[in-house]
Coordinates of C-alpha atoms and ligand atoms in Angstrom, one line a residue:
M880 CA -1.7 1.5 4.9
K881 CA 1.1 -0.7 5.9
I882 CA 0.7 -4.4 4.9
K883 CA 1.5 -6.3 8.2
S884 CA 0.0 -9.5 7.1
A885 CA -1.7 -10.9 3.9
E886 CA -2.9 -14.6 4.0
F887 CA -5.0 -16.6 1.5
V888 CA -7.9 -17.9 3.4
I889 CA -10.3 -19.9 0.8
S890 CA -11.1 -20.2 -2.7
N891 CA -14.6 -21.4 -3.9
S892 CA -17.4 -20.9 -6.2
D893 CA -20.3 -20.9 -4.0
V894 CA -21.1 -17.5 -2.1
S895 CA -22.6 -19.4 0.9
K896 CA -19.0 -20.7 1.6
C897 CA -17.3 -17.6 1.7
P898 CA -15.9 -17.0 5.1
E899 CA -18.4 -16.2 7.9
T900 CA -17.3 -13.0 9.2
R901 CA -18.2 -9.4 9.8
L902 CA -15.1 -7.9 8.5
P903 CA -15.2 -5.7 5.6
E904 CA -14.1 -6.8 2.2
Y905 CA -13.2 -5.2 -0.9
A906 CA -13.7 -7.2 -4.0
F907 CA -11.1 -7.1 -7.2
I908 CA -12.5 -7.7 -10.7
G909 CA -12.1 -7.2 -14.4
R910 CA -11.6 -8.8 -17.8
S911 CA -9.0 -11.5 -17.8
N912 CA -5.5 -10.3 -18.3
V913 CA -6.2 -7.0 -17.1
G914 CA -3.5 -7.3 -14.5
K915 CA -5.7 -8.1 -11.5
S916 CA -3.3 -10.6 -9.8
S917 CA -0.4 -8.6 -10.4
L918 CA -2.1 -5.5 -8.8
I919 CA -3.0 -7.7 -5.9
N920 CA 0.6 -8.9 -5.5
A921 CA 1.7 -5.1 -5.8
L922 CA -0.9 -3.8 -3.2
T923 CA 0.2 -6.5 -0.7
N924 CA 3.6 -6.2 -1.8
R925 CA 3.8 -10.3 -1.8
K926 CA 5.4 -12.0 -5.1
D927 CA 2.8 -14.6 -5.6
L928 CA -0.4 -14.1 -3.2
A929 CA -2.6 -14.2 -6.4
K930 CA -1.6 -16.3 -9.2
T931 CA -0.5 -14.0 -12.2
S932 CA -2.1 -16.3 -15.0
G933 CA -0.1 -17.9 -17.9
R934 CA -3.4 -18.7 -19.2
P935 CA -6.2 -16.1 -18.6
G936 CA -9.5 -17.5 -17.5
K937 CA -7.8 -20.3 -15.0
T938 CA -8.9 -18.8 -11.7
Q939 CA -12.5 -19.1 -12.0
L940 CA -13.0 -19.0 -8.1
I941 CA -13.6 -16.6 -5.5
N942 CA -10.5 -16.1 -3.6
H943 CA -10.4 -14.7 0.0
F944 CA -7.4 -13.0 1.7
L945 CA -7.1 -11.9 4.9
I946 CA -5.2 -8.5 5.1
N947 CA -3.6 -7.2 8.7
Q948 CA -6.3 -9.5 10.5
S949 CA -8.9 -6.6 9.8
W950 CA -10.1 -6.8 6.1
Y951 CA -10.6 -9.2 3.2
L952 CA -9.3 -8.6 -0.1
V953 CA -11.5 -10.7 -2.5
D954 CA -10.0 -11.8 -5.8
L955 CA -12.9 -12.4 -8.1
P956 CA -12.8 -14.4 -11.6
G957 CA -11.9 -12.5 -14.6
Y958 CA -14.9 -11.9 -16.9
G959 CA -15.0 -12.0 -20.7
Y960 CA -12.5 -14.4 -21.7
A961 CA -13.3 -16.2 -25.1
R962 CA -11.6 -19.5 -24.5
V963 CA -14.0 -20.4 -21.7
S964 CA -16.8 -22.5 -22.9
K965 CA -20.3 -20.6 -22.9
T966 CA -21.3 -22.8 -20.0
A967 CA -18.4 -22.0 -17.7
K968 CA -19.0 -18.5 -18.7
K969 CA -22.6 -18.6 -17.2
T970 CA -21.5 -20.5 -14.3
F971 CA -19.1 -18.0 -13.1
Q972 CA -21.3 -15.0 -14.2
K973 CA -23.9 -16.5 -11.9
F974 CA -21.5 -16.7 -9.0
I975 CA -20.1 -13.3 -9.5
T976 CA -23.5 -11.8 -9.6
Q977 CA -24.6 -13.9 -6.6
Y978 CA -21.6 -12.8 -4.5
F979 CA -22.6 -9.0 -5.2
E980 CA -26.2 -9.9 -4.5
K981 CA -25.7 -11.7 -1.3
R982 CA -22.3 -10.6 0.4
E983 CA -23.4 -7.9 2.6
Q984 CA -19.9 -7.2 4.0
M985 CA -18.6 -6.2 0.5
I986 CA -17.9 -2.7 0.9
C987 CA -16.4 -1.7 -2.3
A988 CA -15.8 -3.3 -5.8
F989 CA -12.8 -2.1 -7.5
V990 CA -13.5 -2.6 -11.3
L991 CA -10.2 -3.1 -13.1
I992 CA -9.6 -1.5 -16.6
D993 CA -6.5 -1.8 -18.9
S994 CA -5.7 2.1 -19.0
R995 CA -4.5 1.2 -22.8
H996 CA -7.7 0.5 -24.2
K997 CA -10.9 2.2 -25.2
P998 CA -14.0 1.8 -23.2
Q999 CA -14.9 -1.8 -23.8
P1000 CA -18.9 -2.8 -23.9
I1001 CA -18.3 -5.7 -21.4
D1002 CA -16.9 -3.3 -18.8
M1003 CA -19.6 -0.8 -19.2
E1004 CA -22.2 -3.5 -18.9
F1005 CA -20.7 -4.8 -15.9
M1006 CA -20.5 -1.3 -14.1
S1007 CA -24.1 -0.9 -15.5
W1008 CA -25.0 -3.9 -13.7
L1009 CA -23.3 -2.9 -10.4
G1010 CA -25.2 0.2 -10.6
E1011 CA -28.5 -1.2 -11.1
H1012 CA -27.9 -3.4 -8.1
Q1013 CA -26.7 -0.6 -6.3
V1014 CA -23.3 -2.0 -5.4
P1015 CA -20.5 0.5 -4.8
F1016 CA -17.6 0.5 -7.0
C1017 CA -14.5 2.5 -8.0
I1018 CA -12.5 2.1 -11.2
I1019 CA -8.7 1.2 -11.3
F1020 CA -7.0 1.8 -14.3
T1021 CA -3.9 -0.7 -14.7
K1022 CA -0.6 -1.1 -16.5
A1023 CA -0.2 2.8 -16.6
D1024 CA 3.5 2.4 -17.0
K1025 CA 3.0 0.8 -20.7
M1026 CA 1.7 4.3 -21.7
K1027 CA 3.5 7.7 -22.3
P1028 CA 2.2 10.3 -19.9
K1029 CA 0.2 12.3 -22.4
A1030 CA -1.3 9.2 -24.0
L1031 CA -2.4 8.0 -20.6
E1032 CA -4.0 11.2 -19.8
R1033 CA -5.8 11.3 -23.0
N1034 CA -7.2 7.6 -22.4
I1035 CA -8.2 8.5 -19.0
N1036 CA -10.1 11.6 -20.0
D1037 CA -11.8 9.8 -23.0
Y1038 CA -13.0 7.1 -20.5
Q1039 CA -14.5 9.5 -18.2
A1040 CA -16.2 11.1 -21.0
E1041 CA -17.4 7.9 -22.1
M1042 CA -18.7 7.1 -18.5
L1043 CA -20.4 10.4 -18.5
K1044 CA -22.7 9.5 -21.2
T1045 CA -24.5 7.1 -18.7
W1046 CA -23.3 8.3 -15.4
T1047 CA -24.2 11.5 -13.6
E1048 CA -20.6 11.3 -12.3
M1049 CA -17.5 9.5 -12.6
P1050 CA -16.8 7.1 -10.0
Q1051 CA -13.9 7.3 -7.7
F1052 CA -10.8 6.1 -9.7
F1053 CA -7.1 5.3 -9.4
V1054 CA -4.3 5.0 -12.0
T1055 CA -1.9 2.4 -11.1
S1056 CA 1.1 0.4 -12.5
S1057 CA 1.9 -2.9 -10.7
A1058 CA 5.3 -2.6 -12.6
N1059 CA 6.2 0.5 -10.9
G1060 CA 3.8 0.8 -7.6
M1061 CA 2.1 3.7 -9.1
G1062 CA -1.2 4.2 -7.3
S1063 CA -0.9 1.5 -4.7
E1064 CA -0.9 3.7 -1.8
D1065 CA -3.8 5.7 -3.0
V1066 CA -6.1 2.4 -3.3
L1067 CA -4.7 0.9 0.3
N1068 CA -5.4 4.6 1.8
Y1069 CA -8.8 4.8 0.3
I1070 CA -9.5 1.2 1.9
Q1071 CA -7.9 2.5 5.1
N1072 CA -10.0 5.4 5.5
I1073 CA -13.3 3.4 4.8
N1074 CA -12.1 0.9 7.5
D1075 CA -11.5 3.5 10.1
N1076 CA -14.8 4.8 9.8
L1077 CA -16.5 1.4 10.0
L1078 CA -14.2 -0.4 12.9
P1079 CA -14.1 0.9 16.3
Q1080 CA -10.8 2.5 16.8
K1081 CA -8.1 0.4 18.5
Ligands
LIG387 P1 -4.8 -11.1 -14.8 O1 -5.2 -12.1 -15.5 O2 -5.9 -10.0 -14.6 O3 -4.9 -11.5 -13.1 O4 -3.6 -10.6 -15.2 P2 -2.1 -10.7 -14.8 O5 -1.8 -9.9 -13.3 O6 -1.8 -12.2 -14.8 O7 -1.3 -9.8 -16.0 C1 -1.4 -10.1 -17.3 C2 -0.3 -9.9 -17.9 O8 0.0 -8.2 -18.0 C3 1.2 -10.5 -17.3 O9 1.8 -10.6 -18.2 C4 1.6 -9.3 -16.4 O10 2.9 -9.4 -16.3 C5 1.3 -7.9 -17.3 N1 1.0 -6.8 -16.3 C6 0.0 -6.9 -15.3 N2 0.2 -5.6 -14.6 C7 1.1 -4.9 -15.3 C8 1.6 -3.5 -15.1 O11 1.1 -2.6 -14.2 N3 2.5 -3.1 -16.0 C9 3.0 -3.8 -17.0 N4 4.1 -3.4 -17.8 N5 2.6 -5.1 -17.3 C10 1.6 -5.5 -16.3

């Protein structure tokens, strides 16, 4: 997919105020500092469409970006950041879950996982929640450039093994790096393929 246009539309913390549209949307979510903003910028080939965070936990809003006038990329708040107060955490957890429960045009959630780390309970719990609520999702492993190829492969294999303890199959996954662009095209083509089957051909 070639990105011809990418524009910020609206930020909010209330799912009922998200754009009223039937365009398909794809949500990006993960632990704070996982590399979500960098990935969104890499995917859209923009330097600062999503604000990379000096201070993680800052962007506790649902951000809608319109891509190629045909689909929305949705930047959801990072979860699991310790410096956010318990109340704030609860609030954004609630609107994240409301977003997934209510947003019918949400086609696929991309759950971002730092490829350097062992499986973390909070990510596992979040994916279980998605599964229980029948929310389709993929995994995007981030920061692949920070690992040597063998270690990266080992980590991804270990992750799969951990997932297969509770899931009958590994979800679709992508290995990416915002630093060198690895995997971006695969993610965009995946989205394009779905969109082609959803939208009338022009
Ligand atoms: P967010 O909090 O999930 O939006 O994470 P950011 O995109 O702000 O990234 C957090 C930190 O990781 C920043 O210092 C980024 O420069 C760094 N980072 C993000 N993605 C990559 C990547 O693919 N490779 C490398 N080497 N660093 C990355």
